[in-house]
Amino acid sequence: MSVEDQGATIWLTGLPSAGKTTIAAELAGRLRAEGHRVEILDGDEIREFLSAGLGFGREDRHTNVTRIGFVAELLASNGVKALVPVIAPYADSREAVRKRHQAASTAYVEVHVATPVEVCSVRDVKGLYAKQAAGEISGLTGVDDPYEAPESPDLRIESHTQTVRESAAALHALLTERGLA
């Protein structure tokens, strides 16, 4: 099996506006240019099409993450690089996804996009931090809802200290080191 045919799930976890989706898109372009099959499982799209009706309480968040993990493992076990830029705020949910991959002998890489909340709130890509500050929403991960940062991710990216291209390159280097790129 060539490296291009080797599937894997690459889960990018971090706060809202940390840079997860931006880094995933940059990495996807690079991997596709090398001949890999790549899918990005964007959290917002999953919420709309696969997890419609779920709320943002702990149990619903867990259900959402495990559903995404199931789809990612399915893709990865069929030779796709599944890039998953999804917050996944709870360690036990991420661990359940990792265990699913281990049980299926499917490659799994956890990346913590470790951008401080102060930087994320300035970026505020979707206006969530402003809405939370104005009292329009509650339960914002990392502000008034928990985010359990990974204790030992496969890679920690500090997106606020480097460019998107540098962040994607660091992740690509790890995938190359593991025989996945």
GROMACS .gro file of N, CA and C in nm:
model
  543
    1MET      N    1   0.085  -0.118   0.000
    1MET     CA    2   0.000   0.000   0.000
    1MET      C    3   0.090   0.124   0.000
    2SER      N    4   0.064   0.214  -0.093
    2SER     CA    5   0.143   0.337  -0.099
    2SER      C    6   0.098   0.432   0.012
    3VAL      N    7   0.185   0.527   0.043
    3VAL     CA    8   0.153   0.624   0.149
    3VAL      C    9   0.028   0.705   0.112
    4GLU      N   10   0.006   0.726  -0.018
    4GLU     CA   11  -0.112   0.801  -0.062
    4GLU      C   12  -0.242   0.724  -0.034
    5ASP      N   13  -0.232   0.591  -0.027
    5ASP     CA   14  -0.350   0.508  -0.004
    5ASP      C   15  -0.372   0.477   0.143
    6GLN      N   16  -0.281   0.522   0.228
    6GLN     CA   17  -0.291   0.498   0.372
    6GLN      C   18  -0.386   0.600   0.433
    7GLY      N   19  -0.497   0.551   0.487
    7GLY     CA   20  -0.594   0.640   0.550
    7GLY      C   21  -0.553   0.676   0.691
    8ALA      N   22  -0.610   0.783   0.741
    8ALA     CA   23  -0.583   0.828   0.878
    8ALA      C   24  -0.685   0.934   0.915
    9THR      N   25  -0.712   0.943   1.044
    9THR     CA   26  -0.791   1.054   1.096
    9THR      C   27  -0.696   1.150   1.164
   10ILE      N   28  -0.704   1.276   1.126
   10ILE     CA   29  -0.626   1.382   1.187
   10ILE      C   30  -0.725   1.477   1.251
   11TRP      N   31  -0.737   1.470   1.384
   11TRP     CA   32  -0.836   1.549   1.459
   11TRP      C   33  -0.768   1.673   1.513
   12LEU      N   34  -0.818   1.789   1.473
   12LEU     CA   35  -0.766   1.917   1.523
   12LEU      C   36  -0.865   1.971   1.625
   13THR      N   37  -0.826   1.970   1.751
   13THR     CA   38  -0.910   2.019   1.859
   13THR      C   39  -0.856   2.153   1.908
   14GLY      N   40  -0.945   2.235   1.957
   14GLY     CA   41  -0.907   2.367   2.009
   14GLY      C   42  -1.030   2.454   2.024
   15LEU      N   43  -1.010   2.570   2.079
   15LEU     CA   44  -1.119   2.663   2.105
   15LEU      C   45  -1.180   2.717   1.976
   16PRO      N   46  -1.302   2.773   1.984
   16PRO     CA   47  -1.358   2.842   1.867
   16PRO      C   48  -1.262   2.953   1.820
   17SER      N   49  -1.241   2.964   1.691
   17SER     CA   50  -1.152   3.064   1.628
   17SER      C   51  -1.004   3.039   1.657
   18ALA      N   52  -0.969   2.916   1.695
   18ALA     CA   53  -0.828   2.883   1.720
   18ALA      C   54  -0.748   2.871   1.591
   19GLY      N   55  -0.816   2.839   1.478
   19GLY     CA   56  -0.747   2.820   1.351
   19GLY      C   57  -0.754   2.677   1.299
   20LYS      N   58  -0.837   2.595   1.360
   20LYS     CA   59  -0.846   2.453   1.324
   20LYS      C   60  -0.882   2.432   1.177
   21THR      N   61  -0.990   2.494   1.132
   21THR     CA   62  -1.038   2.475   0.996
   21THR      C   63  -0.942   2.536   0.895
   22THR      N   64  -0.884   2.648   0.927
   22THR     CA   65  -0.788   2.714   0.837
   22THR      C   66  -0.665   2.627   0.816
   23ILE      N   67  -0.614   2.569   0.925
   23ILE     CA   68  -0.498   2.480   0.915
   23ILE      C   69  -0.535   2.354   0.838
   24ALA      N   70  -0.654   2.298   0.866
   24ALA     CA   71  -0.699   2.178   0.795
   24ALA      C   72  -0.709   2.203   0.645
   25ALA      N   73  -0.761   2.318   0.606
   25ALA     CA   74  -0.775   2.351   0.464
   25ALA      C   75  -0.638   2.362   0.397
   26GLU      N   76  -0.545   2.425   0.465
   26GLU     CA   77  -0.408   2.438   0.411
   26GLU      C   78  -0.343   2.301   0.395
   27LEU      N   79  -0.357   2.217   0.497
   27LEU     CA   80  -0.300   2.083   0.491
   27LEU      C   81  -0.368   2.000   0.383
   28ALA      N   82  -0.499   2.012   0.370
   28ALA     CA   83  -0.574   1.936   0.268
   28ALA      C   84  -0.522   1.968   0.130
   29GLY      N   85  -0.498   2.095   0.101
   29GLY     CA   86  -0.445   2.134  -0.030
   29GLY      C   87  -0.311   2.070  -0.057
   30ARG      N   88  -0.226   2.070   0.043
   30ARG     CA   89  -0.093   2.011   0.027
   30ARG      C   90  -0.102   1.859   0.005
   31LEU      N   91  -0.185   1.793   0.085
   31LEU     CA   92  -0.199   1.648   0.071
   31LEU      C   93  -0.260   1.610  -0.064
   32ARG      N   94  -0.361   1.685  -0.107
   32ARG     CA   95  -0.423   1.656  -0.237
   32ARG      C   96  -0.322   1.673  -0.350
   33ALA      N   97  -0.238   1.775  -0.340
   33ALA     CA   98  -0.136   1.798  -0.443
   33ALA      C   99  -0.037   1.682  -0.449
   34GLU      N  100  -0.022   1.610  -0.339
   34GLU     CA  101   0.067   1.493  -0.335
   34GLU      C  102  -0.004   1.364  -0.376
   35GLY      N  103  -0.133   1.373  -0.407
   35GLY     CA  104  -0.205   1.256  -0.454
   35GLY      C  105  -0.287   1.182  -0.349
   36HIS      N  106  -0.301   1.240  -0.231
   36HIS     CA  107  -0.381   1.177  -0.125
   36HIS      C  108  -0.529   1.207  -0.146
   37ARG      N  109  -0.614   1.115  -0.103
   37ARG     CA  110  -0.757   1.140  -0.096
   37ARG      C  111  -0.785   1.201   0.040
   38VAL      N  112  -0.851   1.316   0.040
   38VAL     CA  113  -0.869   1.393   0.164
   38VAL      C  114  -1.013   1.440   0.174
   39GLU      N  115  -1.067   1.432   0.294
   39GLU     CA  116  -1.197   1.491   0.325
   39GLU      C  117  -1.183   1.572   0.452
   40ILE      N  118  -1.245   1.688   0.455
   40ILE     CA  119  -1.251   1.769   0.576
   40ILE      C  120  -1.391   1.754   0.635
   41LEU      N  121  -1.396   1.707   0.759
   41LEU     CA  122  -1.524   1.693   0.829
   41LEU      C  123  -1.541   1.816   0.917
   42ASP      N  124  -1.597   1.920   0.860
   42ASP     CA  125  -1.612   2.047   0.929
   42ASP      C  126  -1.723   2.038   1.033
   43GLY      N  127  -1.695   2.086   1.153
   43GLY     CA  128  -1.791   2.078   1.263
   43GLY      C  129  -1.925   2.143   1.234
   44ASP      N  130  -1.924   2.260   1.170
   44ASP     CA  131  -2.049   2.330   1.139
   44ASP      C  132  -2.133   2.252   1.039
   45GLU      N  133  -2.069   2.193   0.937
   45GLU     CA  134  -2.142   2.114   0.838
   45GLU      C  135  -2.198   1.988   0.902
   46ILE      N  136  -2.120   1.924   0.987
   46ILE     CA  137  -2.166   1.803   1.056
   46ILE      C  138  -2.288   1.836   1.141
   47ARG      N  139  -2.282   1.949   1.212
   47ARG     CA  140  -2.395   1.990   1.297
   47ARG      C  141  -2.522   2.007   1.213
   48GLU      N  142  -2.506   2.060   1.093
   48GLU     CA  143  -2.622   2.084   1.008
   48GLU      C  144  -2.677   1.956   0.947
   49PHE      N  145  -2.589   1.868   0.900
   49PHE     CA  146  -2.634   1.754   0.821
   49PHE      C  147  -2.637   1.620   0.894
   50LEU      N  148  -2.551   1.600   0.993
   50LEU     CA  149  -2.543   1.471   1.060
   50LEU      C  150  -2.593   1.477   1.204
   51SER      N  151  -2.580   1.592   1.265
   51SER     CA  152  -2.616   1.604   1.406
   51SER      C  153  -2.723   1.710   1.430
   52ALA      N  154  -2.804   1.736   1.331
   52ALA     CA  155  -2.913   1.833   1.348
   52ALA      C  156  -3.000   1.790   1.464
   53GLY      N  157  -3.041   1.885   1.545
   53GLY     CA  158  -3.125   1.855   1.660
   53GLY      C  159  -3.048   1.837   1.788
   54LEU      N  160  -2.918   1.819   1.779
   54LEU     CA  161  -2.838   1.809   1.901
   54LEU      C  162  -2.811   1.948   1.956
   55GLY      N  163  -2.812   1.958   2.086
   55GLY     CA  164  -2.780   2.084   2.151
   55GLY      C  165  -2.633   2.092   2.185
   56PHE      N  166  -2.600   2.177   2.282
   56PHE     CA  167  -2.460   2.197   2.318
   56PHE      C  168  -2.431   2.159   2.463
   57GLY      N  169  -2.522   2.079   2.522
   57GLY     CA  170  -2.494   2.024   2.654
   57GLY      C  171  -2.390   1.914   2.642
   58ARG      N  172  -2.338   1.871   2.755
   58ARG     CA  173  -2.230   1.773   2.755
   58ARG      C  174  -2.268   1.644   2.680
   59GLU      N  175  -2.386   1.590   2.706
   59GLU     CA  176  -2.427   1.464   2.643
   59GLU      C  177  -2.440   1.479   2.492
   60ASP      N  178  -2.501   1.589   2.447
   60ASP     CA  179  -2.516   1.610   2.303
   60ASP      C  180  -2.381   1.636   2.237
   61ARG      N  181  -2.293   1.707   2.305
   61ARG     CA  182  -2.158   1.729   2.249
   61ARG      C  183  -2.085   1.595   2.233
   62HIS      N  184  -2.099   1.508   2.334
   62HIS     CA  185  -2.036   1.376   2.328
   62HIS      C  186  -2.092   1.296   2.209
   63THR      N  187  -2.223   1.297   2.194
   63THR     CA  188  -2.286   1.227   2.081
   63THR      C  189  -2.234   1.281   1.949
   64ASN      N  190  -2.226   1.412   1.936
   64ASN     CA  191  -2.176   1.474   1.814
   64ASN      C  192  -2.034   1.427   1.783
   65VAL      N  193  -1.946   1.431   1.883
   65VAL     CA  194  -1.806   1.393   1.864
   65VAL      C  195  -1.794   1.246   1.827
   66THR      N  196  -1.869   1.159   1.893
   66THR     CA  197  -1.858   1.017   1.861
   66THR      C  198  -1.915   0.986   1.722
   67ARG      N  199  -2.018   1.059   1.680
   67ARG     CA  200  -2.069   1.042   1.543
   67ARG      C  201  -1.962   1.083   1.441
   68ILE      N  202  -1.901   1.197   1.467
   68ILE     CA  203  -1.795   1.243   1.376
   68ILE      C  204  -1.680   1.143   1.374
   69GLY      N  205  -1.645   1.090   1.492
   69GLY     CA  206  -1.539   0.990   1.502
   69GLY      C  207  -1.570   0.865   1.422
   70PHE      N  208  -1.697   0.823   1.424
   70PHE     CA  209  -1.739   0.707   1.347
   70PHE      C  210  -1.719   0.732   1.197
   71VAL      N  211  -1.766   0.847   1.150
   71VAL     CA  212  -1.753   0.879   1.007
   71VAL      C  213  -1.606   0.891   0.968
   72ALA      N  214  -1.527   0.957   1.054
   72ALA     CA  215  -1.383   0.973   1.025
   72ALA      C  216  -1.314   0.838   1.015
   73GLU      N  217  -1.344   0.748   1.108
   73GLU     CA  218  -1.282   0.615   1.106
   73GLU      C  219  -1.324   0.538   0.982
   74LEU      N  220  -1.449   0.550   0.945
   74LEU     CA  221  -1.500   0.484   0.824
   74LEU      C  222  -1.422   0.532   0.701
   75LEU      N  223  -1.406   0.662   0.689
   75LEU     CA  224  -1.330   0.718   0.577
   75LEU      C  225  -1.184   0.673   0.583
   76ALA      N  226  -1.123   0.687   0.701
   76ALA     CA  227  -0.980   0.655   0.716
   76ALA      C  228  -0.954   0.507   0.687
   77SER      N  229  -1.045   0.420   0.730
   77SER     CA  230  -1.024   0.276   0.706
   77SER      C  231  -1.038   0.241   0.558
   78ASN      N  232  -1.086   0.338   0.479
   78ASN     CA  233  -1.098   0.318   0.335
   78ASN      C  234  -1.000   0.406   0.257
   79GLY      N  235  -0.890   0.441   0.320
   79GLY     CA  236  -0.780   0.507   0.250
   79GLY      C  237  -0.789   0.657   0.237
   80VAL      N  238  -0.877   0.721   0.312
   80VAL     CA  239  -0.892   0.866   0.306
   80VAL      C  240  -0.823   0.930   0.425
   81LYS      N  241  -0.761   1.044   0.402
   81LYS     CA  242  -0.711   1.126   0.513
   81LYS      C  243  -0.830   1.211   0.557
   82ALA      N  244  -0.886   1.180   0.673
   82ALA     CA  245  -1.001   1.254   0.725
   82ALA      C  246  -0.947   1.361   0.819
   83LEU      N  247  -0.959   1.486   0.776
   83LEU     CA  248  -0.916   1.599   0.859
   83LEU      C  249  -1.038   1.649   0.934
   84VAL      N  250  -1.029   1.655   1.066
   84VAL     CA  251  -1.145   1.683   1.150
   84VAL      C  252  -1.118   1.805   1.239
   85PRO      N  253  -1.148   1.925   1.189
   85PRO     CA  254  -1.130   2.046   1.270
   85PRO      C  255  -1.254   2.071   1.356
   86VAL      N  256  -1.262   1.998   1.466
   86VAL     CA  257  -1.380   2.001   1.553
   86VAL      C  258  -1.336   2.022   1.697
   87ILE      N  259  -1.401   2.114   1.768
   87ILE     CA  260  -1.362   2.150   1.904
   87ILE      C  261  -1.346   2.027   1.993
   88ALA      N  262  -1.446   1.941   2.001
   88ALA     CA  263  -1.443   1.823   2.088
   88ALA      C  264  -1.390   1.861   2.226
   89PRO      N  265  -1.471   1.935   2.305
   89PRO     CA  266  -1.419   1.995   2.428
   89PRO      C  267  -1.387   1.899   2.542
   90TYR      N  268  -1.438   1.776   2.537
   90TYR     CA  269  -1.421   1.686   2.650
   90TYR      C  270  -1.322   1.574   2.620
   91ALA      N  271  -1.229   1.553   2.713
   91ALA     CA  272  -1.125   1.452   2.697
   91ALA      C  273  -1.184   1.312   2.679
   92ASP      N  274  -1.291   1.279   2.753
   92ASP     CA  275  -1.347   1.144   2.742
   92ASP      C  276  -1.407   1.120   2.603
   93SER      N  277  -1.463   1.221   2.541
   93SER     CA  278  -1.517   1.206   2.405
   93SER      C  279  -1.404   1.181   2.306
   94ARG      N  280  -1.296   1.260   2.318
   94ARG     CA  281  -1.182   1.240   2.228
   94ARG      C  282  -1.120   1.103   2.249
   95GLU      N  283  -1.116   1.057   2.375
   95GLU     CA  284  -1.060   0.926   2.405
   95GLU      C  285  -1.147   0.815   2.345
   96ALA      N  286  -1.277   0.832   2.347
   96ALA     CA  287  -1.367   0.733   2.286
   96ALA      C  288  -1.339   0.721   2.136
   97VAL      N  289  -1.314   0.834   2.071
   97VAL     CA  290  -1.282   0.834   1.928
   97VAL      C  291  -1.148   0.764   1.904
   98ARG      N  292  -1.050   0.796   1.987
   98ARG     CA  293  -0.917   0.733   1.974
   98ARG      C  294  -0.931   0.580   1.989
   99LYS      N  295  -1.008   0.536   2.089
   99LYS     CA  296  -1.024   0.392   2.113
   99LYS      C  297  -1.093   0.323   1.996
  100ARG      N  298  -1.191   0.390   1.934
  100ARG     CA  299  -1.258   0.334   1.816
  100ARG      C  300  -1.154   0.310   1.705
  101HIS      N  301  -1.067   0.406   1.686
  101HIS     CA  302  -0.963   0.393   1.583
  101HIS      C  303  -0.865   0.281   1.619
  102GLN      N  304  -0.824   0.276   1.746
  102GLN     CA  305  -0.731   0.170   1.788
  102GLN      C  306  -0.792   0.032   1.768
  103ALA      N  307  -0.920   0.016   1.804
  103ALA     CA  308  -0.987  -0.113   1.789
  103ALA      C  309  -0.992  -0.157   1.643
  104ALA      N  310  -0.999  -0.061   1.553
  104ALA     CA  311  -1.005  -0.092   1.409
  104ALA      C  312  -0.866  -0.089   1.343
  105SER      N  313  -0.762  -0.064   1.425
  105SER     CA  314  -0.624  -0.050   1.372
  105SER      C  315  -0.615   0.057   1.265
  106THR      N  316  -0.684   0.168   1.288
  106THR     CA  317  -0.685   0.281   1.195
  106THR      C  318  -0.601   0.394   1.256
  107ALA      N  319  -0.514   0.452   1.173
  107ALA     CA  320  -0.427   0.559   1.221
  107ALA      C  321  -0.508   0.679   1.271
  108TYR      N  322  -0.467   0.733   1.384
  108TYR     CA  323  -0.535   0.847   1.446
  108TYR      C  324  -0.431   0.942   1.501
  109VAL      N  325  -0.445   1.069   1.467
  109VAL     CA  326  -0.352   1.171   1.513
  109VAL      C  327  -0.433   1.283   1.578
  110GLU      N  328  -0.400   1.314   1.703
  110GLU     CA  329  -0.468   1.423   1.773
  110GLU      C  330  -0.377   1.546   1.775
  111VAL      N  331  -0.432   1.657   1.727
  111VAL     CA  332  -0.358   1.782   1.720
  111VAL      C  333  -0.431   1.886   1.805
  112HIS      N  334  -0.359   1.946   1.897
  112HIS     CA  335  -0.420   2.053   1.978
  112HIS      C  336  -0.376   2.187   1.919
  113VAL      N  337  -0.471   2.259   1.863
  113VAL     CA  338  -0.445   2.394   1.815
  113VAL      C  339  -0.462   2.483   1.938
  114ALA      N  340  -0.350   2.508   2.003
  114ALA     CA  341  -0.347   2.567   2.138
  114ALA      C  342  -0.339   2.719   2.132
  115THR      N  343  -0.442   2.780   2.081
  115THR     CA  344  -0.449   2.925   2.072
  115THR      C  345  -0.518   2.978   2.198
  116PRO      N  346  -0.456   3.073   2.267
  116PRO     CA  347  -0.518   3.125   2.390
  116PRO      C  348  -0.654   3.191   2.362
  117VAL      N  349  -0.744   3.181   2.460
  117VAL     CA  350  -0.879   3.236   2.445
  117VAL      C  351  -0.875   3.385   2.413
  118GLU      N  352  -0.775   3.455   2.465
  118GLU     CA  353  -0.764   3.599   2.438
  118GLU      C  354  -0.743   3.626   2.289
  119VAL      N  355  -0.663   3.542   2.225
  119VAL     CA  356  -0.639   3.555   2.081
  119VAL      C  357  -0.763   3.513   2.002
  120CYS      N  358  -0.825   3.404   2.044
  120CYS     CA  359  -0.946   3.355   1.976
  120CYS      C  360  -1.057   3.459   1.981
  121SER      N  361  -1.072   3.525   2.095
  121SER     CA  362  -1.181   3.623   2.109
  121SER      C  363  -1.157   3.746   2.023
  122VAL      N  364  -1.032   3.777   1.993
  122VAL     CA  365  -1.001   3.888   1.901
  122VAL      C  366  -1.029   3.844   1.757
  123ARG      N  367  -0.989   3.722   1.722
  123ARG     CA  368  -1.017   3.669   1.588
  123ARG      C  369  -1.167   3.659   1.566
  124ASP      N  370  -1.237   3.598   1.659
  124ASP     CA  371  -1.383   3.584   1.664
  124ASP      C  372  -1.446   3.566   1.525
  125VAL      N  373  -1.399   3.465   1.454
  125VAL     CA  374  -1.438   3.440   1.315
  125VAL      C  375  -1.590   3.440   1.295
  126LYS      N  376  -1.664   3.380   1.388
  126LYS     CA  377  -1.809   3.367   1.372
  126LYS      C  378  -1.887   3.463   1.462
  127GLY      N  379  -1.818   3.552   1.532
  127GLY     CA  380  -1.886   3.647   1.620
  127GLY      C  381  -1.938   3.586   1.749
  128LEU      N  382  -1.892   3.466   1.783
  128LEU     CA  383  -1.943   3.398   1.902
  128LEU      C  384  -1.900   3.465   2.032
  129TYR      N  385  -1.776   3.510   2.036
  129TYR     CA  386  -1.726   3.572   2.158
  129TYR      C  387  -1.800   3.704   2.185
  130ALA      N  388  -1.827   3.779   2.079
  130ALA     CA  389  -1.902   3.904   2.094
  130ALA      C  390  -2.044   3.876   2.141
  131LYS      N  391  -2.107   3.772   2.085
  131LYS     CA  392  -2.243   3.737   2.127
  131LYS      C  393  -2.245   3.691   2.272
  132GLN      N  394  -2.143   3.617   2.314
  132GLN     CA  395  -2.137   3.571   2.452
  132GLN      C  396  -2.117   3.690   2.546
  133ALA      N  397  -2.028   3.781   2.508
  133ALA     CA  398  -2.001   3.899   2.590
  133ALA      C  399  -2.126   3.987   2.603
  134ALA      N  400  -2.208   3.988   2.498
  134ALA     CA  401  -2.330   4.069   2.499
  134ALA      C  402  -2.447   3.997   2.568
  135GLY      N  403  -2.423   3.873   2.612
  135GLY     CA  404  -2.528   3.798   2.679
  135GLY      C  405  -2.628   3.734   2.584
  136GLU      N  406  -2.597   3.732   2.454
  136GLU     CA  407  -2.689   3.674   2.355
  136GLU      C  408  -2.682   3.522   2.350
  137ILE      N  409  -2.567   3.467   2.387
  137ILE     CA  410  -2.551   3.322   2.392
  137ILE      C  411  -2.477   3.285   2.520
  138SER      N  412  -2.494   3.161   2.561
  138SER     CA  413  -2.415   3.109   2.672
  138SER      C  414  -2.367   2.971   2.634
  139GLY      N  415  -2.276   2.916   2.712
  139GLY     CA  416  -2.222   2.784   2.681
  139GLY      C  417  -2.112   2.788   2.577
  140LEU      N  418  -2.039   2.900   2.569
  140LEU     CA  419  -1.931   2.911   2.472
  140LEU      C  420  -1.807   2.839   2.526
  141THR      N  421  -1.763   2.741   2.451
  141THR     CA  422  -1.648   2.660   2.491
  141THR      C  423  -1.528   2.749   2.522
  142GLY      N  424  -1.471   2.727   2.639
  142GLY     CA  425  -1.352   2.800   2.680
  142GLY      C  426  -1.381   2.930   2.750
  143VAL      N  427  -1.507   2.973   2.750
  143VAL     CA  428  -1.545   3.098   2.817
  143VAL      C  429  -1.637   3.066   2.934
  144ASP      N  430  -1.759   3.023   2.905
  144ASP     CA  431  -1.849   2.986   3.013
  144ASP      C  432  -1.896   2.840   3.000
  145ASP      N  433  -1.820   2.762   2.925
  145ASP     CA  434  -1.839   2.618   2.915
  145ASP      C  435  -1.699   2.556   2.909
  146PRO      N  436  -1.680   2.437   2.964
  146PRO     CA  437  -1.544   2.383   2.974
  146PRO      C  438  -1.480   2.347   2.839
  147TYR      N  439  -1.348   2.359   2.837
  147TYR     CA  440  -1.266   2.299   2.732
  147TYR      C  441  -1.152   2.228   2.803
  148GLU      N  442  -1.150   2.097   2.788
  148GLU     CA  443  -1.045   2.016   2.849
  148GLU      C  444  -0.934   1.997   2.747
  149ALA      N  445  -0.829   2.076   2.759
  149ALA     CA  446  -0.718   2.068   2.663
  149ALA      C  447  -0.651   1.932   2.672
  150PRO      N  448  -0.610   1.877   2.558
  150PRO     CA  449  -0.541   1.748   2.561
  150PRO      C  450  -0.412   1.757   2.643
  151GLU      N  451  -0.390   1.658   2.726
  151GLU     CA  452  -0.268   1.657   2.808
  151GLU      C  453  -0.147   1.614   2.727
  152SER      N  454  -0.166   1.519   2.636
  152SER     CA  455  -0.052   1.472   2.556
  152SER      C  456  -0.095   1.446   2.412
  153PRO      N  457  -0.127   1.554   2.338
  153PRO     CA  458  -0.162   1.537   2.197
  153PRO      C  459  -0.041   1.490   2.117
  154ASP      N  460  -0.068   1.437   1.999
  154ASP     CA  461   0.043   1.397   1.912
  154ASP      C  462   0.121   1.519   1.864
  155LEU      N  463   0.053   1.633   1.856
  155LEU     CA  464   0.117   1.758   1.816
  155LEU      C  465   0.041   1.874   1.878
  156ARG      N  466   0.114   1.972   1.927
  156ARG     CA  467   0.052   2.094   1.977
  156ARG      C  468   0.098   2.207   1.885
  157ILE      N  469   0.001   2.277   1.827
  157ILE     CA  470   0.030   2.388   1.737
  157ILE      C  471  -0.013   2.517   1.806
  158GLU      N  472   0.077   2.611   1.815
  158GLU     CA  473   0.044   2.743   1.871
  158GLU      C  474   0.027   2.838   1.752
  159SER      N  475  -0.095   2.839   1.699
  159SER     CA  476  -0.121   2.910   1.573
  159SER      C  477  -0.100   3.060   1.584
  160HIS      N  478  -0.102   3.112   1.705
  160HIS     CA  479  -0.083   3.256   1.724
  160HIS      C  480   0.063   3.297   1.715
  161THR      N  481   0.155   3.198   1.708
  161THR     CA  482   0.297   3.231   1.701
  161THR      C  483   0.359   3.196   1.566
  162GLN      N  484   0.277   3.146   1.472
  162GLN     CA  485   0.329   3.109   1.341
  162GLN      C  486   0.220   3.124   1.235
  163THR      N  487   0.261   3.121   1.110
  163THR     CA  488   0.166   3.136   1.001
  163THR      C  489   0.085   3.008   0.982
  164VAL      N  490  -0.023   3.018   0.907
  164VAL     CA  491  -0.104   2.901   0.874
  164VAL      C  492  -0.017   2.799   0.799
  165ARG      N  493   0.061   2.847   0.705
  165ARG     CA  494   0.148   2.757   0.627
  165ARG      C  495   0.248   2.685   0.718
  166GLU      N  496   0.305   2.756   0.816
  166GLU     CA  497   0.399   2.693   0.910
  166GLU      C  498   0.326   2.589   0.997
  167SER      N  499   0.205   2.622   1.039
  167SER     CA  500   0.127   2.528   1.120
  167SER      C  501   0.098   2.400   1.041
  168ALA      N  502   0.052   2.417   0.917
  168ALA     CA  503   0.022   2.301   0.832
  168ALA      C  504   0.149   2.222   0.801
  169ALA      N  505   0.261   2.291   0.785
  169ALA     CA  506   0.388   2.223   0.757
  169ALA      C  507   0.432   2.139   0.877
  170ALA      N  508   0.410   2.189   0.998
  170ALA     CA  509   0.446   2.112   1.118
  170ALA      C  510   0.363   1.985   1.126
  171LEU      N  511   0.236   1.995   1.092
  171LEU     CA  512   0.148   1.880   1.093
  171LEU      C  513   0.185   1.783   0.981
  172HIS      N  514   0.217   1.835   0.864
  172HIS     CA  515   0.261   1.752   0.753
  172HIS      C  516   0.389   1.676   0.790
  173ALA      N  517   0.479   1.743   0.859
  173ALA     CA  518   0.605   1.678   0.901
  173ALA      C  519   0.577   1.560   0.994
  174LEU      N  520   0.481   1.578   1.086
  174LEU     CA  521   0.445   1.468   1.176
  174LEU      C  522   0.384   1.352   1.096
  175LEU      N  523   0.297   1.383   1.001
  175LEU     CA  524   0.236   1.278   0.919
  175LEU      C  525   0.342   1.204   0.839
  176THR      N  526   0.439   1.277   0.788
  176THR     CA  527   0.548   1.216   0.712
  176THR      C  528   0.630   1.124   0.802
  177GLU      N  529   0.660   1.172   0.922
  177GLU     CA  530   0.735   1.094   1.019
  177GLU      C  531   0.664   0.962   1.053
  178ARG      N  532   0.533   0.966   1.052
  178ARG     CA  533   0.453   0.847   1.086
  178ARG      C  534   0.417   0.762   0.964
  179GLY      N  535   0.469   0.799   0.848
  179GLY     CA  536   0.444   0.722   0.726
  179GLY      C  537   0.305   0.742   0.669
  180LEU      N  538   0.244   0.858   0.701
  180LEU     CA  539   0.109   0.887   0.655
  180LEU      C  540   0.106   0.993   0.546
  181ALA      N  541   0.218   1.056   0.516
  181ALA     CA  542   0.225   1.158   0.410
  181ALA      C  543   0.359   1.150   0.340
   0.00000   0.00000   0.00000
